[in-house]
GROMACS .gro file of C-alpha atoms in nm:
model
  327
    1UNK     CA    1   0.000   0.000   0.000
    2UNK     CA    2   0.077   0.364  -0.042
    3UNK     CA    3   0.117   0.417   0.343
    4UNK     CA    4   0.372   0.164   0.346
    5UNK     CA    5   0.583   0.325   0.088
    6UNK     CA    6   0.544   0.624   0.291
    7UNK     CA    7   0.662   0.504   0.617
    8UNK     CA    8   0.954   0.294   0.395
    9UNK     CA    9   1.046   0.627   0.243
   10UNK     CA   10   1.033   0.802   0.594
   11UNK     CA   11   1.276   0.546   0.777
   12UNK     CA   12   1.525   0.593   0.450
   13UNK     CA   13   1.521   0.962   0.487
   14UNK     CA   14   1.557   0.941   0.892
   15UNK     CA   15   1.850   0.747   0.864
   16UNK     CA   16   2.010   0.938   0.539
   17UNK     CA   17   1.978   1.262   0.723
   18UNK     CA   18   2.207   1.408   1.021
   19UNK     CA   19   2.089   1.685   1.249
   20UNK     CA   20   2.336   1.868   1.140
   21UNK     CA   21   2.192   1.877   0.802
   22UNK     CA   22   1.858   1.855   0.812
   23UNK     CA   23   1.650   2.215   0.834
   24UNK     CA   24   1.974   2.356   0.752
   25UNK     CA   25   1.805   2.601   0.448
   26UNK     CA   26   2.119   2.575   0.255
   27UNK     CA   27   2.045   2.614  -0.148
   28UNK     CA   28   2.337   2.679  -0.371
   29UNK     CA   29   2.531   2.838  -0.107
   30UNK     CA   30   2.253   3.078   0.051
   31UNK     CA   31   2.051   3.011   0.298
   32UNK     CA   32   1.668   3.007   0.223
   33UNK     CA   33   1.367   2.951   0.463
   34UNK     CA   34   1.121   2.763   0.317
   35UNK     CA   35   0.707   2.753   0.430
   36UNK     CA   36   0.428   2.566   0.274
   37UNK     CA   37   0.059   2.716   0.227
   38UNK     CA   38  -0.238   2.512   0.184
   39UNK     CA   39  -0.625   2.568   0.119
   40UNK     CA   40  -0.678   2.404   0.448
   41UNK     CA   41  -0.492   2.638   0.632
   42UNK     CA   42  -0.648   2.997   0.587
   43UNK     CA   43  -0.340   3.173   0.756
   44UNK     CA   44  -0.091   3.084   0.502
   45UNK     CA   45  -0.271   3.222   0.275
   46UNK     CA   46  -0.318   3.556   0.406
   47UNK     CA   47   0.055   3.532   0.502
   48UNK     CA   48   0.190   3.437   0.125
   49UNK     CA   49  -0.075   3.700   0.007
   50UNK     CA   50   0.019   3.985   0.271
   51UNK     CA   51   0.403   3.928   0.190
   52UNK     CA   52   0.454   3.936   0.609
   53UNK     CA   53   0.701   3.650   0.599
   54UNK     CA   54   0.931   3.801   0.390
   55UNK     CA   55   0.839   4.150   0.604
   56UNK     CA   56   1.010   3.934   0.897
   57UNK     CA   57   1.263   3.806   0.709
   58UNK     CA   58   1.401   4.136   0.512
   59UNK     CA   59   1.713   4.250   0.743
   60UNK     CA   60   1.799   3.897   0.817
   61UNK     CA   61   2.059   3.634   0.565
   62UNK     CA   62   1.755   3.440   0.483
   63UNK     CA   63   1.533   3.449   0.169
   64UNK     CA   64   1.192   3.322   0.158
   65UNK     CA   65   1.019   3.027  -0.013
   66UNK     CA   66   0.681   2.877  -0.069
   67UNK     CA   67   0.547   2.537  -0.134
   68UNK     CA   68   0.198   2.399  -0.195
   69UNK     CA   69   0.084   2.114   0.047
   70UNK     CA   70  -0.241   1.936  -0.097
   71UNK     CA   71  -0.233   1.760   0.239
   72UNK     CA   72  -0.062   1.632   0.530
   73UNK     CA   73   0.129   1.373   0.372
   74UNK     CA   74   0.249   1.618   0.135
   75UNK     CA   75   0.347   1.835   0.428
   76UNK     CA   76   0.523   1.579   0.583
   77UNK     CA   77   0.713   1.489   0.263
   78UNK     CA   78   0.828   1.799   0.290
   79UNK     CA   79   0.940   1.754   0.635
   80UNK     CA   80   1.103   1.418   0.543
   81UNK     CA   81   1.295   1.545   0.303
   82UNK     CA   82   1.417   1.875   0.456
   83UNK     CA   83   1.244   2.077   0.171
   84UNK     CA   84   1.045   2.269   0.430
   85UNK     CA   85   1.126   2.397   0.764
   86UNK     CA   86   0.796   2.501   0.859
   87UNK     CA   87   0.474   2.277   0.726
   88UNK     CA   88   0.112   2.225   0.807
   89UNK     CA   89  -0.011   1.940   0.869
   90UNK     CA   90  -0.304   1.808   1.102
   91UNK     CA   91  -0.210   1.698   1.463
   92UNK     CA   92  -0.253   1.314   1.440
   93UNK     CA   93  -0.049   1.314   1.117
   94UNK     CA   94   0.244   1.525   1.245
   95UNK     CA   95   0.250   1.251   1.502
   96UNK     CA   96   0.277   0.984   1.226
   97UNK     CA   97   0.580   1.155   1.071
   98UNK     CA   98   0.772   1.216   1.420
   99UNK     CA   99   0.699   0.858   1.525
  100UNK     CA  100   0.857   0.714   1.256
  101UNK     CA  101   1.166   0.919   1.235
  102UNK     CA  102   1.097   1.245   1.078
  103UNK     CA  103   1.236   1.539   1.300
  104UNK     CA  104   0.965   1.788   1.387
  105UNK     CA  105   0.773   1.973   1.660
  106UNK     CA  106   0.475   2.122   1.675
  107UNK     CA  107   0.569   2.477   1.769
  108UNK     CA  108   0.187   2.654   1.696
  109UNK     CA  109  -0.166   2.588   1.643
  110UNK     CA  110  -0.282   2.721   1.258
  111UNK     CA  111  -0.657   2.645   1.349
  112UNK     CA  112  -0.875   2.428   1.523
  113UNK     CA  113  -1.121   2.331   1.265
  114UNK     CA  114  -1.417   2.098   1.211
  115UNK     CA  115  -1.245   2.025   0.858
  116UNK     CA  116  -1.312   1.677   0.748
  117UNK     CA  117  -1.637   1.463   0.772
  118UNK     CA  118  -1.761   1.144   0.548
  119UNK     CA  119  -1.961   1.259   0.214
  120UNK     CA  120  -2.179   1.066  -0.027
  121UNK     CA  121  -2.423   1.163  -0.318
  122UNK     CA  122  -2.790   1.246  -0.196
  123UNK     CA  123  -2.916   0.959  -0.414
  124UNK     CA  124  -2.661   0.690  -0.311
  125UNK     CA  125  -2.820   0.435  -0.069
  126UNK     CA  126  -2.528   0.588   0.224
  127UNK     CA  127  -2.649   0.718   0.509
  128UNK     CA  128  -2.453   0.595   0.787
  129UNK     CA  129  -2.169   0.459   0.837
  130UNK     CA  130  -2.288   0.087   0.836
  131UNK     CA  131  -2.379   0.163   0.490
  132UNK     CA  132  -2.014   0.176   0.425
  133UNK     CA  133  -1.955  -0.176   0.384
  134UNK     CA  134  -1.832  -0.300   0.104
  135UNK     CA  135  -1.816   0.032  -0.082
  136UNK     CA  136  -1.529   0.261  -0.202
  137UNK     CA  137  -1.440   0.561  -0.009
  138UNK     CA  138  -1.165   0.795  -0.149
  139UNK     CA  139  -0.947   0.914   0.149
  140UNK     CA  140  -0.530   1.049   0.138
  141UNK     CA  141  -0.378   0.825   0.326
  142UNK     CA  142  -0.199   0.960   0.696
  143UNK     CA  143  -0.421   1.288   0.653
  144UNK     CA  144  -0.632   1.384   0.904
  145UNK     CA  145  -0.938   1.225   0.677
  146UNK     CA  146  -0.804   0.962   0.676
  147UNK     CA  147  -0.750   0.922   1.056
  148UNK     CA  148  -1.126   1.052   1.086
  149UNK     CA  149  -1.273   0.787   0.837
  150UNK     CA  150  -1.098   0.479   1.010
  151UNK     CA  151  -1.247   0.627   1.354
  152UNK     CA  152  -1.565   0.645   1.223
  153UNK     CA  153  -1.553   0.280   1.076
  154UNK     CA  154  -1.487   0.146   1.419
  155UNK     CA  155  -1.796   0.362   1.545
  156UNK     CA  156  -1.981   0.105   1.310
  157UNK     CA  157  -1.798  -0.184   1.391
  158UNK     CA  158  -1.627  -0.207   1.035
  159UNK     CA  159  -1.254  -0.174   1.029
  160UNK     CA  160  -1.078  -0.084   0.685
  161UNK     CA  161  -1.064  -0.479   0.496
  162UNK     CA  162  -1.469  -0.390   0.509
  163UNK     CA  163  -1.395  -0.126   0.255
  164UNK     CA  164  -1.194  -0.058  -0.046
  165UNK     CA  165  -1.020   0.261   0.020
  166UNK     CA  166  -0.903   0.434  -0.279
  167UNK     CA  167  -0.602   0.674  -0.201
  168UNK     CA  168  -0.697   0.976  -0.393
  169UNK     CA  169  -0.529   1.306  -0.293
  170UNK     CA  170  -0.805   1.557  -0.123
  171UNK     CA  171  -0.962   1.758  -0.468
  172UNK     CA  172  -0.903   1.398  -0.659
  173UNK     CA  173  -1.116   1.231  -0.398
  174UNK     CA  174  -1.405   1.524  -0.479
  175UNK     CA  175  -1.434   1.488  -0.812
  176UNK     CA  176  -1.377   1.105  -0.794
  177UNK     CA  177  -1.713   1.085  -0.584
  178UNK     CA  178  -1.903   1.343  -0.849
  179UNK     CA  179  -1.795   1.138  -1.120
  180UNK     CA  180  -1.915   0.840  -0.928
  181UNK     CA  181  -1.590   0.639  -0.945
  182UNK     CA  182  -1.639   0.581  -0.570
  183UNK     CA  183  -1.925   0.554  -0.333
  184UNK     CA  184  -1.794   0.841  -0.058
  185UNK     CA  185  -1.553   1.042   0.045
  186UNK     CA  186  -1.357   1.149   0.339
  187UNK     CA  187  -1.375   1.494   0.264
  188UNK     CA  188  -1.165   1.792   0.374
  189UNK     CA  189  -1.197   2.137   0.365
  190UNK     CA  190  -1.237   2.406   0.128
  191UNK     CA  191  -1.321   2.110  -0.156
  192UNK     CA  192  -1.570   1.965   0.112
  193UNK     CA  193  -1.775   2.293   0.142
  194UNK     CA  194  -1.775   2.299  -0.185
  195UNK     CA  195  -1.960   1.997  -0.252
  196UNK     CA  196  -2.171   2.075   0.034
  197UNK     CA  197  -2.293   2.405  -0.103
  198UNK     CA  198  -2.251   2.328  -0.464
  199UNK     CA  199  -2.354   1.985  -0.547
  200UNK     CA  200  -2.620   1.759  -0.410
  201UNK     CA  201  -2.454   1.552  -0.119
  202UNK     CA  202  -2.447   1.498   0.224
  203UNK     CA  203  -2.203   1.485   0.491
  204UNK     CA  204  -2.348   1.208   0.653
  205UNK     CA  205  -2.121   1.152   0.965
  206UNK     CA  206  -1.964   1.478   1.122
  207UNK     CA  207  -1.782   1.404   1.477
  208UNK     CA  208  -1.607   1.746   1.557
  209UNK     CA  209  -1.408   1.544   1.831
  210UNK     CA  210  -1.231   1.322   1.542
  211UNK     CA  211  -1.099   1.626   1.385
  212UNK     CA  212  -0.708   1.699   1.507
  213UNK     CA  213  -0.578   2.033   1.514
  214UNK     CA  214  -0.425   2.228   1.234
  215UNK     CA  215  -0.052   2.233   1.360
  216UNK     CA  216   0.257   2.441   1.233
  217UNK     CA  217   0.530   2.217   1.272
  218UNK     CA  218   0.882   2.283   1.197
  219UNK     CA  219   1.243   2.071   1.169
  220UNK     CA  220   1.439   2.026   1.479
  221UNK     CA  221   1.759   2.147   1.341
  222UNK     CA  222   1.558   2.482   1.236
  223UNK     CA  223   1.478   2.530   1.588
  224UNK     CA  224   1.791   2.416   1.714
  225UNK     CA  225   2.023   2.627   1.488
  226UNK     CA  226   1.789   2.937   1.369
  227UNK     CA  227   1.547   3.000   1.642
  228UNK     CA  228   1.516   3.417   1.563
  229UNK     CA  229   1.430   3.269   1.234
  230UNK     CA  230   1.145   3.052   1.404
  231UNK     CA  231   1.031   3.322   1.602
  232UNK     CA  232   1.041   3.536   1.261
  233UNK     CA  233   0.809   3.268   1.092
  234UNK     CA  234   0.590   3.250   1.426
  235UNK     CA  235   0.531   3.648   1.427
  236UNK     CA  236   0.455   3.680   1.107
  237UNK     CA  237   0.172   3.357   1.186
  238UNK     CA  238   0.034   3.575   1.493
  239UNK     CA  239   0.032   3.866   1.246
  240UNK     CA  240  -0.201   3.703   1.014
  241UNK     CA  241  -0.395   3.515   1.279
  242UNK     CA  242  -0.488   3.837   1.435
  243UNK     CA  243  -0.565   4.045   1.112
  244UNK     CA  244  -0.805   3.704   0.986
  245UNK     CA  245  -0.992   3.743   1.293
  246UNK     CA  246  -0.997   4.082   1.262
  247UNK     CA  247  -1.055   4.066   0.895
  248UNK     CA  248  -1.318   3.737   0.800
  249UNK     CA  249  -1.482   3.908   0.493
  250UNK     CA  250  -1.109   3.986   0.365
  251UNK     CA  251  -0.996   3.681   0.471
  252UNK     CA  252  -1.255   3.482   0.298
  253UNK     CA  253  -1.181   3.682  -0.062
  254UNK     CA  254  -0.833   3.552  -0.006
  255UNK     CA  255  -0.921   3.185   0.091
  256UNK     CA  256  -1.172   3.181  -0.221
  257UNK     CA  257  -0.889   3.354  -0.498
  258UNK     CA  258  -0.633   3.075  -0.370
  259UNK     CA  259  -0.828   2.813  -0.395
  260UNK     CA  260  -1.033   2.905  -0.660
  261UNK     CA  261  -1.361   2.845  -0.503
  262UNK     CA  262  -1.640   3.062  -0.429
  263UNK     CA  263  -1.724   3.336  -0.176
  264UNK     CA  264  -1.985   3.103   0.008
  265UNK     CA  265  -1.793   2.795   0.007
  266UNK     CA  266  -1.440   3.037   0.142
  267UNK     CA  267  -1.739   3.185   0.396
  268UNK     CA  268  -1.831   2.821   0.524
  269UNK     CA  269  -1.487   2.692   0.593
  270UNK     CA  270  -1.366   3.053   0.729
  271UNK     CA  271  -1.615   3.183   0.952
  272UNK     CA  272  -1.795   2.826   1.066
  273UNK     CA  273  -1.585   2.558   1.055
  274UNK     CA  274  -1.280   2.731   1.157
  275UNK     CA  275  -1.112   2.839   1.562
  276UNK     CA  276  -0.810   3.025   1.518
  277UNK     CA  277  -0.855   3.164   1.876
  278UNK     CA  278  -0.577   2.937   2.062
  279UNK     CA  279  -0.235   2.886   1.872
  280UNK     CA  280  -0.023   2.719   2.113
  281UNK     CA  281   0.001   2.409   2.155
  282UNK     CA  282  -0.105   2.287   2.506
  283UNK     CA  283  -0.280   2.036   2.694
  284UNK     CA  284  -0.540   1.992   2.483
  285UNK     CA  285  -0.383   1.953   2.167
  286UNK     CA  286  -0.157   1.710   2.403
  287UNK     CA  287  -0.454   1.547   2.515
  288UNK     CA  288  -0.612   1.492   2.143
  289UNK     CA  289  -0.303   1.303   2.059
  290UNK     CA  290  -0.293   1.053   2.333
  291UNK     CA  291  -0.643   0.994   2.288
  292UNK     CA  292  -0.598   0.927   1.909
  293UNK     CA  293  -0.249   0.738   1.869
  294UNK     CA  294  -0.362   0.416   1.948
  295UNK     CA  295  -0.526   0.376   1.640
  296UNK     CA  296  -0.150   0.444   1.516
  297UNK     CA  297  -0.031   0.099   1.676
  298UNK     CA  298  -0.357  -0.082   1.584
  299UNK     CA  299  -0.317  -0.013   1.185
  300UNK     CA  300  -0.003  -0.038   1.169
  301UNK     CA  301   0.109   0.296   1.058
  302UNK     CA  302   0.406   0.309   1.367
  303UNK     CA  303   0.562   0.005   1.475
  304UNK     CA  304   0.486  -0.135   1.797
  305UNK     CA  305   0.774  -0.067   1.911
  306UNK     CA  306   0.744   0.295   1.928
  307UNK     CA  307   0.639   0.469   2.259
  308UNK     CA  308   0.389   0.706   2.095
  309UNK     CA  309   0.326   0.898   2.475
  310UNK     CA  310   0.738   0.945   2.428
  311UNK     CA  311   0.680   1.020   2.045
  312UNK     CA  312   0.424   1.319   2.179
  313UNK     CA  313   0.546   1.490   2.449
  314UNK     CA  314   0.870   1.498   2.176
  315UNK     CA  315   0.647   1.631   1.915
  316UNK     CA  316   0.445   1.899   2.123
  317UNK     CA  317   0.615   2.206   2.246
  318UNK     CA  318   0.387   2.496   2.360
  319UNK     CA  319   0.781   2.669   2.467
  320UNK     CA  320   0.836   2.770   2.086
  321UNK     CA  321   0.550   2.966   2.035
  322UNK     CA  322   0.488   3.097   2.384
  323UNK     CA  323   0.711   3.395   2.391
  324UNK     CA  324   0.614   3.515   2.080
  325UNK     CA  325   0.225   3.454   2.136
  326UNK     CA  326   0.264   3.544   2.505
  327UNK     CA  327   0.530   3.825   2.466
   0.00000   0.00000   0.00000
């Protein structure tokens, strides 16, 4: 399976990589700091729109770079590789990535969303989740989706050999559903409003409490061997966190010109399916993972070996973002 090749590909890059090395920013000889954006987290956005990263960044050594994260495996490729040193990802799949070698820490909250529920067609025969069985579902594997779909399953008593999941990335998965090459979808956000304002289907299992946070996570040797340049990246994030609250209408025109979707559908996401009111990362967020990982163990994406309650309290550190947020 994909996830397999994934985890395979993470060991490889764990063991290829030194901390000396990895998160160093070196390209060519000069050092560039490199961020992701994604339509799932509204912030970026604003930031890579504003220009407030490179605001941060203009007296310092360091230029700026962008890259596009579909999703959280994306994100974490980036991670794995050292392409990034600060990527989004949701909270249960940053945990993935640090359990099995990748060197990161979640240093700040993006958003704590309701961002991903489980979507057929209005005239499908799906209506709960025990419908499921036997049926496609399109989900990105080790994305938050993903995570929330194999919850839900075991809310049914189904586990994933009682459905073919098709490993679609996030706007893939959409329009495999419309075009009816699978029965459902674990949706995410915008592409999920979308569908629910757009097109005639139904989200027909929501559990807000299966949704992980939206976390910021960046390479231990970045924090280790730049940490102005962290706290550059992290006041530039409080910056645009504070201006989107400030700012929803404006925010939303940006979320809807990135991704290409519509003012309603930005709206949805934006002003009610997303909390961007507590960015560190603290207890709860701590909490949310402990609760979750198990389900790491049980389908195999860590080995057993791994102490995931180690693996989190490595992985969540409240002390990166605190004096900037707090300060």
């Amino acid at each position: 399976m994909n996830r397999r090749a994934f985890l395979g590909a993470t060991g490889a890059a764990a063991a290829s990589l030194t901390a000396g090395c990895i998160g160093s920013g070196i390209v060519g000889g000069s050092r560039s700091v490199t961020l992701d954006y994604a339509y799932y987290n509204p912030v970026s956005l604003v930031l890579r729109e504003k220009g407030w990263v490179e605001d941060e960044f203009a007296d310092s050594d360091a230029s700026v770079e962008w890259v596009l994260s579909l999703g959280s495996n994306q994100a974490n490729q980036y991670s794995q590789s050292g392409e990034a040193q600060a990527a989004s990802t949701a909270g249960i799949a940053a945990l993935m990535a640090r359990s099995n070698g990748v060197p990161i820490r979640t240093g700040y909250i993006y958003s704590r969303p309701e961002w991903t529920a489980l979507v057929a067609k209005s005239s499908s025969d799906i209506s709960e989740v025990a419908d499921l069985e036997g049926k496609s579902v399109a989900a990105t594997l080790g994305t938050d989706p993903h995570f929330f779909l194999l919850q839900a399953l075991d809310t049914a008593g189904l586990s994933e050999s009682d459905v073919d999941i098709v490993d679609l990335q996030h706007p893939e998965g959409q329009d495999a559903l419309l075009q009816d090459e699978v029965d459902a979808w674990a949706g995410l956000d915008p592409h999920m409003a979308e569908l629910q304002l757009e097109h005639d289907v139904d989200l027909f299992f929501r559990r807000p409490a299966f949704n992980t946070n939206g976390t910021l996570n960046f390479l231990d040797g970045f924090v280790q061997n730049h940490p102005e340049d962290v706290n550059r990246v992290l006041r530039a994030y409080e910056r645009g966190r504070k201006w989107a609250i400030e700012n929803p209408e404006e925010t939303v025109s940006i979320l809807a010109n990135a991704s290409e979707m519509s003012k309603p559908v930005a709206r949805k996401v934006f002003t009610d399916r997303t909390d961007l009111s507590a960015p560190i990362p603290g207890d709860q967020h701590h909490s949310l993972l402990s609760d979750l990982a198990p389900i790491l163990h049980e389908k195999g994406f860590v080995d057993s070996s791994v102490d995931l309650q180690a693996a989190i309290d490595e992985l969540v550190r409240p002390s990166i973002a605190e004096p900037v947020v707090n300060g």
